[in-house]
mmCIF file with all atom_site columns, C-alpha atoms in Angstrom:
data_model
loop_
_atom_site.group_PDB
_atom_site.id
_atom_site.type_symbol
_atom_site.label_atom_id
_atom_site.label_alt_id
_atom_site.label_comp_id
_atom_site.label_asym_id
_atom_site.label_entity_id
_atom_site.label_seq_id
_atom_site.pdbx_PDB_ins_code
_atom_site.Cartn_x
_atom_site.Cartn_y
_atom_site.Cartn_z
_atom_site.occupancy
_atom_site.B_iso_or_equiv
_atom_site.pdbx_formal_charge
_atom_site.auth_seq_id
_atom_site.auth_comp_id
_atom_site.auth_asym_id
_atom_site.auth_atom_id
_atom_site.pdbx_PDB_model_num
ATOM 1   C CA . UNK A 1 1   ? 79.546  122.714 216.275 1.00 0.00 ? 8   UNK A CA 1
ATOM 2   C CA . UNK A 1 2   ? 82.813  123.157 214.316 1.00 0.00 ? 9   UNK A CA 1
ATOM 3   C CA . UNK A 1 3   ? 83.326  119.363 214.229 1.00 0.00 ? 10  UNK A CA 1
ATOM 4   C CA . UNK A 1 4   ? 79.824  118.809 212.793 1.00 0.00 ? 11  UNK A CA 1
ATOM 5   C CA . UNK A 1 5   ? 80.438  121.483 210.138 1.00 0.00 ? 12  UNK A CA 1
ATOM 6   C CA . UNK A 1 6   ? 83.762  119.869 209.181 1.00 0.00 ? 13  UNK A CA 1
ATOM 7   C CA . UNK A 1 7   ? 82.191  116.402 208.967 1.00 0.00 ? 14  UNK A CA 1
ATOM 8   C CA . UNK A 1 8   ? 79.355  117.793 206.816 1.00 0.00 ? 15  UNK A CA 1
ATOM 9   C CA . UNK A 1 9   ? 81.848  119.524 204.524 1.00 0.00 ? 16  UNK A CA 1
ATOM 10  C CA . UNK A 1 10  ? 83.966  116.362 204.129 1.00 0.00 ? 17  UNK A CA 1
ATOM 11  C CA . UNK A 1 11  ? 80.823  114.283 203.534 1.00 0.00 ? 18  UNK A CA 1
ATOM 12  C CA . UNK A 1 12  ? 79.761  116.687 200.783 1.00 0.00 ? 19  UNK A CA 1
ATOM 13  C CA . UNK A 1 13  ? 83.187  116.452 199.141 1.00 0.00 ? 20  UNK A CA 1
ATOM 14  C CA . UNK A 1 14  ? 83.125  112.642 199.223 1.00 0.00 ? 21  UNK A CA 1
ATOM 15  C CA . UNK A 1 15  ? 79.586  112.647 197.817 1.00 0.00 ? 22  UNK A CA 1
ATOM 16  C CA . UNK A 1 16  ? 80.611  115.099 195.075 1.00 0.00 ? 23  UNK A CA 1
ATOM 17  C CA . UNK A 1 17  ? 83.593  112.933 194.029 1.00 0.00 ? 24  UNK A CA 1
ATOM 18  C CA . UNK A 1 18  ? 81.493  109.766 194.190 1.00 0.00 ? 25  UNK A CA 1
ATOM 19  C CA . UNK A 1 19  ? 78.693  111.331 192.151 1.00 0.00 ? 26  UNK A CA 1
ATOM 20  C CA . UNK A 1 20  ? 81.043  112.647 189.445 1.00 0.00 ? 27  UNK A CA 1
ATOM 21  C CA . UNK A 1 21  ? 82.498  109.159 188.887 1.00 0.00 ? 28  UNK A CA 1
ATOM 22  C CA . UNK A 1 22  ? 79.099  107.475 189.258 1.00 0.00 ? 29  UNK A CA 1
ATOM 23  C CA . UNK A 1 23  ? 77.631  109.605 186.451 1.00 0.00 ? 30  UNK A CA 1
ATOM 24  C CA . UNK A 1 24  ? 80.253  108.426 183.950 1.00 0.00 ? 31  UNK A CA 1
ATOM 25  C CA . UNK A 1 25  ? 80.229  104.831 182.755 1.00 0.00 ? 32  UNK A CA 1
ATOM 26  C CA . UNK A 1 26  ? 83.126  102.559 183.615 1.00 0.00 ? 33  UNK A CA 1
ATOM 27  C CA . UNK A 1 27  ? 85.026  102.160 180.352 1.00 0.00 ? 34  UNK A CA 1
ATOM 28  C CA . UNK A 1 28  ? 85.742  98.993  178.478 1.00 0.00 ? 35  UNK A CA 1
ATOM 29  C CA . UNK A 1 29  ? 89.487  98.987  177.783 1.00 0.00 ? 36  UNK A CA 1
ATOM 30  C CA . UNK A 1 30  ? 89.483  97.456  174.287 1.00 0.00 ? 37  UNK A CA 1
ATOM 31  C CA . UNK A 1 31  ? 93.081  97.177  173.093 1.00 0.00 ? 38  UNK A CA 1
ATOM 32  C CA . UNK A 1 32  ? 93.463  97.251  169.321 1.00 0.00 ? 39  UNK A CA 1
ATOM 33  C CA . UNK A 1 33  ? 97.266  96.833  169.277 1.00 0.00 ? 40  UNK A CA 1
ATOM 34  C CA . UNK A 1 34  ? 100.100 96.376  171.761 1.00 0.00 ? 41  UNK A CA 1
ATOM 35  C CA . UNK A 1 35  ? 103.780 96.477  170.894 1.00 0.00 ? 42  UNK A CA 1
ATOM 36  C CA . UNK A 1 36  ? 107.137 96.299  172.618 1.00 0.00 ? 43  UNK A CA 1
ATOM 37  C CA . UNK A 1 37  ? 110.232 98.112  171.382 1.00 0.00 ? 44  UNK A CA 1
ATOM 38  C CA . UNK A 1 38  ? 113.748 98.491  172.715 1.00 0.00 ? 45  UNK A CA 1
ATOM 39  C CA . UNK A 1 39  ? 114.263 101.416 175.109 1.00 0.00 ? 46  UNK A CA 1
ATOM 40  C CA . UNK A 1 40  ? 116.342 103.776 172.914 1.00 0.00 ? 47  UNK A CA 1
ATOM 41  C CA . UNK A 1 41  ? 117.646 107.242 173.696 1.00 0.00 ? 48  UNK A CA 1
ATOM 42  C CA . UNK A 1 42  ? 115.206 109.687 172.093 1.00 0.00 ? 49  UNK A CA 1
ATOM 43  C CA . UNK A 1 43  ? 116.614 111.100 168.864 1.00 0.00 ? 50  UNK A CA 1
ATOM 44  C CA . UNK A 1 44  ? 119.621 108.761 168.870 1.00 0.00 ? 51  UNK A CA 1
ATOM 45  C CA . UNK A 1 45  ? 120.846 106.523 166.088 1.00 0.00 ? 52  UNK A CA 1
ATOM 46  C CA . UNK A 1 46  ? 119.880 103.320 167.851 1.00 0.00 ? 53  UNK A CA 1
ATOM 47  C CA . UNK A 1 47  ? 121.629 103.860 171.185 1.00 0.00 ? 54  UNK A CA 1
ATOM 48  C CA . UNK A 1 48  ? 119.971 102.088 174.099 1.00 0.00 ? 55  UNK A CA 1
ATOM 49  C CA . UNK A 1 49  ? 119.453 104.110 177.281 1.00 0.00 ? 56  UNK A CA 1
ATOM 50  C CA . UNK A 1 50  ? 122.608 103.464 179.305 1.00 0.00 ? 57  UNK A CA 1
ATOM 51  C CA . UNK A 1 51  ? 121.913 101.472 182.457 1.00 0.00 ? 58  UNK A CA 1
ATOM 52  C CA . UNK A 1 52  ? 118.368 100.686 181.273 1.00 0.00 ? 59  UNK A CA 1
ATOM 53  C CA . UNK A 1 53  ? 119.117 98.115  178.594 1.00 0.00 ? 60  UNK A CA 1
ATOM 54  C CA . UNK A 1 54  ? 116.828 95.642  180.382 1.00 0.00 ? 61  UNK A CA 1
ATOM 55  C CA . UNK A 1 55  ? 113.788 97.969  180.012 1.00 0.00 ? 62  UNK A CA 1
ATOM 56  C CA . UNK A 1 56  ? 111.425 98.287  177.058 1.00 0.00 ? 63  UNK A CA 1
ATOM 57  C CA . UNK A 1 57  ? 109.143 100.853 175.440 1.00 0.00 ? 64  UNK A CA 1
ATOM 58  C CA . UNK A 1 58  ? 105.470 99.819  175.473 1.00 0.00 ? 65  UNK A CA 1
ATOM 59  C CA . UNK A 1 59  ? 102.915 101.132 173.000 1.00 0.00 ? 66  UNK A CA 1
ATOM 60  C CA . UNK A 1 60  ? 99.238  100.425 173.719 1.00 0.00 ? 67  UNK A CA 1
ATOM 61  C CA . UNK A 1 61  ? 96.554  101.505 171.265 1.00 0.00 ? 68  UNK A CA 1
ATOM 62  C CA . UNK A 1 62  ? 92.907  101.285 172.284 1.00 0.00 ? 69  UNK A CA 1
ATOM 63  C CA . UNK A 1 63  ? 89.499  101.967 170.804 1.00 0.00 ? 70  UNK A CA 1
ATOM 64  C CA . UNK A 1 64  ? 88.140  105.441 171.470 1.00 0.00 ? 71  UNK A CA 1
ATOM 65  C CA . UNK A 1 65  ? 85.495  105.825 174.172 1.00 0.00 ? 72  UNK A CA 1
ATOM 66  C CA . UNK A 1 66  ? 82.450  107.822 173.064 1.00 0.00 ? 73  UNK A CA 1
ATOM 67  C CA . UNK A 1 67  ? 82.437  111.262 174.734 1.00 0.00 ? 74  UNK A CA 1
ATOM 68  C CA . UNK A 1 68  ? 86.079  110.972 175.880 1.00 0.00 ? 75  UNK A CA 1
ATOM 69  C CA . UNK A 1 69  ? 88.014  114.233 175.906 1.00 0.00 ? 76  UNK A CA 1
ATOM 70  C CA . UNK A 1 70  ? 91.105  113.076 177.858 1.00 0.00 ? 77  UNK A CA 1
ATOM 71  C CA . UNK A 1 71  ? 92.549  109.744 178.981 1.00 0.00 ? 78  UNK A CA 1
ATOM 72  C CA . UNK A 1 72  ? 94.751  108.558 181.837 1.00 0.00 ? 79  UNK A CA 1
ATOM 73  C CA . UNK A 1 73  ? 96.537  105.236 182.213 1.00 0.00 ? 80  UNK A CA 1
ATOM 74  C CA . UNK A 1 74  ? 97.460  103.755 185.583 1.00 0.00 ? 81  UNK A CA 1
ATOM 75  C CA . UNK A 1 75  ? 100.536 101.519 185.264 1.00 0.00 ? 82  UNK A CA 1
ATOM 76  C CA . UNK A 1 76  ? 101.245 98.800  187.840 1.00 0.00 ? 83  UNK A CA 1
ATOM 77  C CA . UNK A 1 77  ? 98.298  99.888  190.014 1.00 0.00 ? 84  UNK A CA 1
ATOM 78  C CA . UNK A 1 78  ? 97.632  96.483  191.573 1.00 0.00 ? 85  UNK A CA 1
ATOM 79  C CA . UNK A 1 79  ? 95.823  97.252  194.831 1.00 0.00 ? 86  UNK A CA 1
ATOM 80  C CA . UNK A 1 80  ? 95.395  100.926 193.982 1.00 0.00 ? 87  UNK A CA 1
ATOM 81  C CA . UNK A 1 81  ? 92.141  100.435 192.078 1.00 0.00 ? 88  UNK A CA 1
ATOM 82  C CA . UNK A 1 82  ? 89.181  98.548  193.520 1.00 0.00 ? 89  UNK A CA 1
ATOM 83  C CA . UNK A 1 83  ? 88.629  96.026  190.715 1.00 0.00 ? 90  UNK A CA 1
ATOM 84  C CA . UNK A 1 84  ? 84.923  95.624  191.472 1.00 0.00 ? 91  UNK A CA 1
ATOM 85  C CA . UNK A 1 85  ? 84.128  99.363  191.226 1.00 0.00 ? 92  UNK A CA 1
ATOM 86  C CA . UNK A 1 86  ? 87.006  101.023 189.381 1.00 0.00 ? 93  UNK A CA 1
ATOM 87  C CA . UNK A 1 87  ? 87.472  103.518 192.225 1.00 0.00 ? 94  UNK A CA 1
ATOM 88  C CA . UNK A 1 88  ? 91.041  104.535 193.132 1.00 0.00 ? 95  UNK A CA 1
ATOM 89  C CA . UNK A 1 89  ? 91.605  103.507 196.754 1.00 0.00 ? 96  UNK A CA 1
ATOM 90  C CA . UNK A 1 90  ? 95.369  104.042 197.099 1.00 0.00 ? 97  UNK A CA 1
ATOM 91  C CA . UNK A 1 91  ? 96.954  106.593 194.727 1.00 0.00 ? 98  UNK A CA 1
ATOM 92  C CA . UNK A 1 92  ? 100.412 105.921 196.183 1.00 0.00 ? 99  UNK A CA 1
ATOM 93  C CA . UNK A 1 93  ? 100.571 102.586 194.298 1.00 0.00 ? 100 UNK A CA 1
ATOM 94  C CA . UNK A 1 94  ? 101.734 102.590 190.674 1.00 0.00 ? 101 UNK A CA 1
ATOM 95  C CA . UNK A 1 95  ? 101.878 105.687 188.517 1.00 0.00 ? 102 UNK A CA 1
ATOM 96  C CA . UNK A 1 96  ? 99.279  107.604 186.569 1.00 0.00 ? 103 UNK A CA 1
ATOM 97  C CA . UNK A 1 97  ? 100.327 108.562 183.056 1.00 0.00 ? 104 UNK A CA 1
ATOM 98  C CA . UNK A 1 98  ? 98.630  111.446 181.293 1.00 0.00 ? 105 UNK A CA 1
ATOM 99  C CA . UNK A 1 99  ? 99.270  114.488 179.110 1.00 0.00 ? 106 UNK A CA 1
ATOM 100 C CA . UNK A 1 100 ? 102.639 113.894 177.373 1.00 0.00 ? 107 UNK A CA 1
ATOM 101 C CA . UNK A 1 101 ? 102.268 110.099 177.484 1.00 0.00 ? 108 UNK A CA 1
ATOM 102 C CA . UNK A 1 102 ? 98.831  109.950 175.858 1.00 0.00 ? 109 UNK A CA 1
ATOM 103 C CA . UNK A 1 103 ? 99.008  110.298 172.087 1.00 0.00 ? 110 UNK A CA 1
ATOM 104 C CA . UNK A 1 104 ? 97.071  109.405 168.947 1.00 0.00 ? 111 UNK A CA 1
ATOM 105 C CA . UNK A 1 105 ? 98.338  106.493 166.873 1.00 0.00 ? 112 UNK A CA 1
ATOM 106 C CA . UNK A 1 106 ? 96.601  105.949 163.549 1.00 0.00 ? 113 UNK A CA 1
ATOM 107 C CA . UNK A 1 107 ? 93.614  107.985 164.724 1.00 0.00 ? 114 UNK A CA 1
ATOM 108 C CA . UNK A 1 108 ? 93.178  105.995 167.977 1.00 0.00 ? 115 UNK A CA 1
ATOM 109 C CA . UNK A 1 109 ? 94.215  106.931 171.505 1.00 0.00 ? 116 UNK A CA 1
ATOM 110 C CA . UNK A 1 110 ? 97.484  105.362 172.582 1.00 0.00 ? 117 UNK A CA 1
ATOM 111 C CA . UNK A 1 111 ? 100.209 105.515 175.171 1.00 0.00 ? 118 UNK A CA 1
ATOM 112 C CA . UNK A 1 112 ? 103.903 105.451 174.382 1.00 0.00 ? 119 UNK A CA 1
ATOM 113 C CA . UNK A 1 113 ? 105.595 104.495 177.620 1.00 0.00 ? 120 UNK A CA 1
ATOM 114 C CA . UNK A 1 114 ? 109.375 104.207 177.903 1.00 0.00 ? 121 UNK A CA 1
ATOM 115 C CA . UNK A 1 115 ? 111.157 102.314 180.680 1.00 0.00 ? 122 UNK A CA 1
ATOM 116 C CA . UNK A 1 116 ? 108.666 99.475  181.145 1.00 0.00 ? 123 UNK A CA 1
ATOM 117 C CA . UNK A 1 117 ? 110.036 96.560  183.175 1.00 0.00 ? 124 UNK A CA 1
ATOM 118 C CA . UNK A 1 118 ? 110.253 93.064  181.734 1.00 0.00 ? 125 UNK A CA 1
ATOM 119 C CA . UNK A 1 119 ? 107.519 90.710  182.880 1.00 0.00 ? 126 UNK A CA 1
ATOM 120 C CA . UNK A 1 120 ? 103.858 91.322  183.532 1.00 0.00 ? 127 UNK A CA 1
ATOM 121 C CA . UNK A 1 121 ? 102.729 94.931  183.339 1.00 0.00 ? 128 UNK A CA 1
ATOM 122 C CA . UNK A 1 122 ? 99.221  95.913  184.435 1.00 0.00 ? 129 UNK A CA 1
ATOM 123 C CA . UNK A 1 123 ? 97.294  98.824  182.936 1.00 0.00 ? 130 UNK A CA 1
ATOM 124 C CA . UNK A 1 124 ? 93.993  100.531 183.820 1.00 0.00 ? 131 UNK A CA 1
ATOM 125 C CA . UNK A 1 125 ? 92.420  103.327 181.756 1.00 0.00 ? 132 UNK A CA 1
ATOM 126 C CA . UNK A 1 126 ? 89.958  106.073 182.575 1.00 0.00 ? 133 UNK A CA 1
ATOM 127 C CA . UNK A 1 127 ? 88.625  109.015 180.627 1.00 0.00 ? 134 UNK A CA 1
ATOM 128 C CA . UNK A 1 128 ? 87.268  112.494 181.150 1.00 0.00 ? 135 UNK A CA 1
ATOM 129 C CA . UNK A 1 129 ? 84.060  113.271 179.287 1.00 0.00 ? 136 UNK A CA 1
ATOM 130 C CA . UNK A 1 130 ? 83.049  116.498 177.559 1.00 0.00 ? 137 UNK A CA 1
ATOM 131 C CA . UNK A 1 131 ? 81.497  117.898 180.752 1.00 0.00 ? 138 UNK A CA 1
ATOM 132 C CA . UNK A 1 132 ? 84.736  117.397 182.724 1.00 0.00 ? 139 UNK A CA 1
ATOM 133 C CA . UNK A 1 133 ? 83.681  114.339 184.764 1.00 0.00 ? 140 UNK A CA 1
ATOM 134 C CA . UNK A 1 134 ? 86.130  111.428 185.117 1.00 0.00 ? 141 UNK A CA 1
ATOM 135 C CA . UNK A 1 135 ? 85.067  107.819 184.698 1.00 0.00 ? 142 UNK A CA 1
ATOM 136 C CA . UNK A 1 136 ? 85.995  105.083 187.145 1.00 0.00 ? 143 UNK A CA 1
ATOM 137 C CA . UNK A 1 137 ? 89.098  103.108 186.144 1.00 0.00 ? 144 UNK A CA 1
ATOM 138 C CA . UNK A 1 138 ? 88.606  100.234 183.696 1.00 0.00 ? 145 UNK A CA 1
ATOM 139 C CA . UNK A 1 139 ? 89.274  96.648  184.591 1.00 0.00 ? 146 UNK A CA 1
ATOM 140 C CA . UNK A 1 140 ? 92.989  95.970  184.221 1.00 0.00 ? 147 UNK A CA 1
ATOM 141 C CA . UNK A 1 141 ? 94.810  94.514  181.252 1.00 0.00 ? 148 UNK A CA 1
ATOM 142 C CA . UNK A 1 142 ? 97.938  92.377  181.718 1.00 0.00 ? 149 UNK A CA 1
ATOM 143 C CA . UNK A 1 143 ? 100.738 92.293  179.186 1.00 0.00 ? 150 UNK A CA 1
ATOM 144 C CA . UNK A 1 144 ? 103.870 90.185  179.453 1.00 0.00 ? 151 UNK A CA 1
ATOM 145 C CA . UNK A 1 145 ? 106.588 92.572  178.279 1.00 0.00 ? 152 UNK A CA 1
ATOM 146 C CA . UNK A 1 146 ? 109.515 90.686  176.790 1.00 0.00 ? 153 UNK A CA 1
ATOM 147 C CA . UNK A 1 147 ? 111.313 91.000  173.468 1.00 0.00 ? 154 UNK A CA 1
ATOM 148 C CA . UNK A 1 148 ? 110.336 93.539  170.790 1.00 0.00 ? 155 UNK A CA 1
ATOM 149 C CA . UNK A 1 149 ? 107.231 92.683  168.795 1.00 0.00 ? 156 UNK A CA 1
ATOM 150 C CA . UNK A 1 150 ? 103.496 92.424  169.323 1.00 0.00 ? 157 UNK A CA 1
ATOM 151 C CA . UNK A 1 151 ? 101.950 91.532  172.688 1.00 0.00 ? 158 UNK A CA 1
ATOM 152 C CA . UNK A 1 152 ? 98.613  89.980  173.590 1.00 0.00 ? 159 UNK A CA 1
ATOM 153 C CA . UNK A 1 153 ? 96.558  90.726  176.687 1.00 0.00 ? 160 UNK A CA 1
ATOM 154 C CA . UNK A 1 154 ? 96.815  87.784  179.090 1.00 0.00 ? 161 UNK A CA 1
ATOM 155 C CA . UNK A 1 155 ? 94.054  86.833  181.494 1.00 0.00 ? 162 UNK A CA 1
ATOM 156 C CA . UNK A 1 156 ? 95.461  85.426  184.707 1.00 0.00 ? 163 UNK A CA 1
ATOM 157 C CA . UNK A 1 157 ? 93.519  83.292  187.153 1.00 0.00 ? 164 UNK A CA 1
ATOM 158 C CA . UNK A 1 158 ? 93.209  84.689  190.676 1.00 0.00 ? 165 UNK A CA 1
ATOM 159 C CA . UNK A 1 159 ? 95.839  82.163  191.824 1.00 0.00 ? 166 UNK A CA 1
ATOM 160 C CA . UNK A 1 160 ? 98.293  83.156  189.049 1.00 0.00 ? 167 UNK A CA 1
ATOM 161 C CA . UNK A 1 161 ? 97.673  86.860  189.696 1.00 0.00 ? 168 UNK A CA 1
ATOM 162 C CA . UNK A 1 162 ? 98.209  86.470  193.465 1.00 0.00 ? 169 UNK A CA 1
ATOM 163 C CA . UNK A 1 163 ? 101.411 84.445  192.924 1.00 0.00 ? 170 UNK A CA 1
ATOM 164 C CA . UNK A 1 164 ? 102.731 87.031  190.488 1.00 0.00 ? 171 UNK A CA 1
ATOM 165 C CA . UNK A 1 165 ? 101.941 89.868  192.906 1.00 0.00 ? 172 UNK A CA 1
ATOM 166 C CA . UNK A 1 166 ? 104.209 88.280  195.519 1.00 0.00 ? 173 UNK A CA 1
ATOM 167 C CA . UNK A 1 167 ? 107.127 88.845  193.115 1.00 0.00 ? 174 UNK A CA 1
ATOM 168 C CA . UNK A 1 168 ? 106.027 92.096  191.448 1.00 0.00 ? 175 UNK A CA 1
ATOM 169 C CA . UNK A 1 169 ? 108.348 95.055  191.663 1.00 0.00 ? 176 UNK A CA 1
ATOM 170 C CA . UNK A 1 170 ? 106.914 98.525  191.113 1.00 0.00 ? 177 UNK A CA 1
#
């Protein structure tokens, strides 16, 4: 009897989580600007972070989602998010950036992320609506982080993406 009660309770929790994400539309992650800067010590006069000279600061600015109250960005979450549904399947992969990382840049939501590795960086976005429900994660966006300047989202074929994943360091 206790086992049946536990299974029923867990089933209700899974259904509750599934329903809260199912009631919120999967967002379109429309990037309006993407930039790379050197990884400087905050408040310094141009000093790079010692030992992290090979890293960069990434700034992504996206178009606001109607009804969004909060945003989260999942960085390098390849395999963590089911790309067909937007559901997080393995939260141990990548890192979720929220709160202090999410800002407003020119009136649009943005992320200012220090210590981004060189090479392809993958980003997913999700939002919380005004009733407190979280959306599924968006489809990912790839950016090839290199020298300071503007970046463009790069679509990779499945073959390119799989080959890159064999060499990806998180």
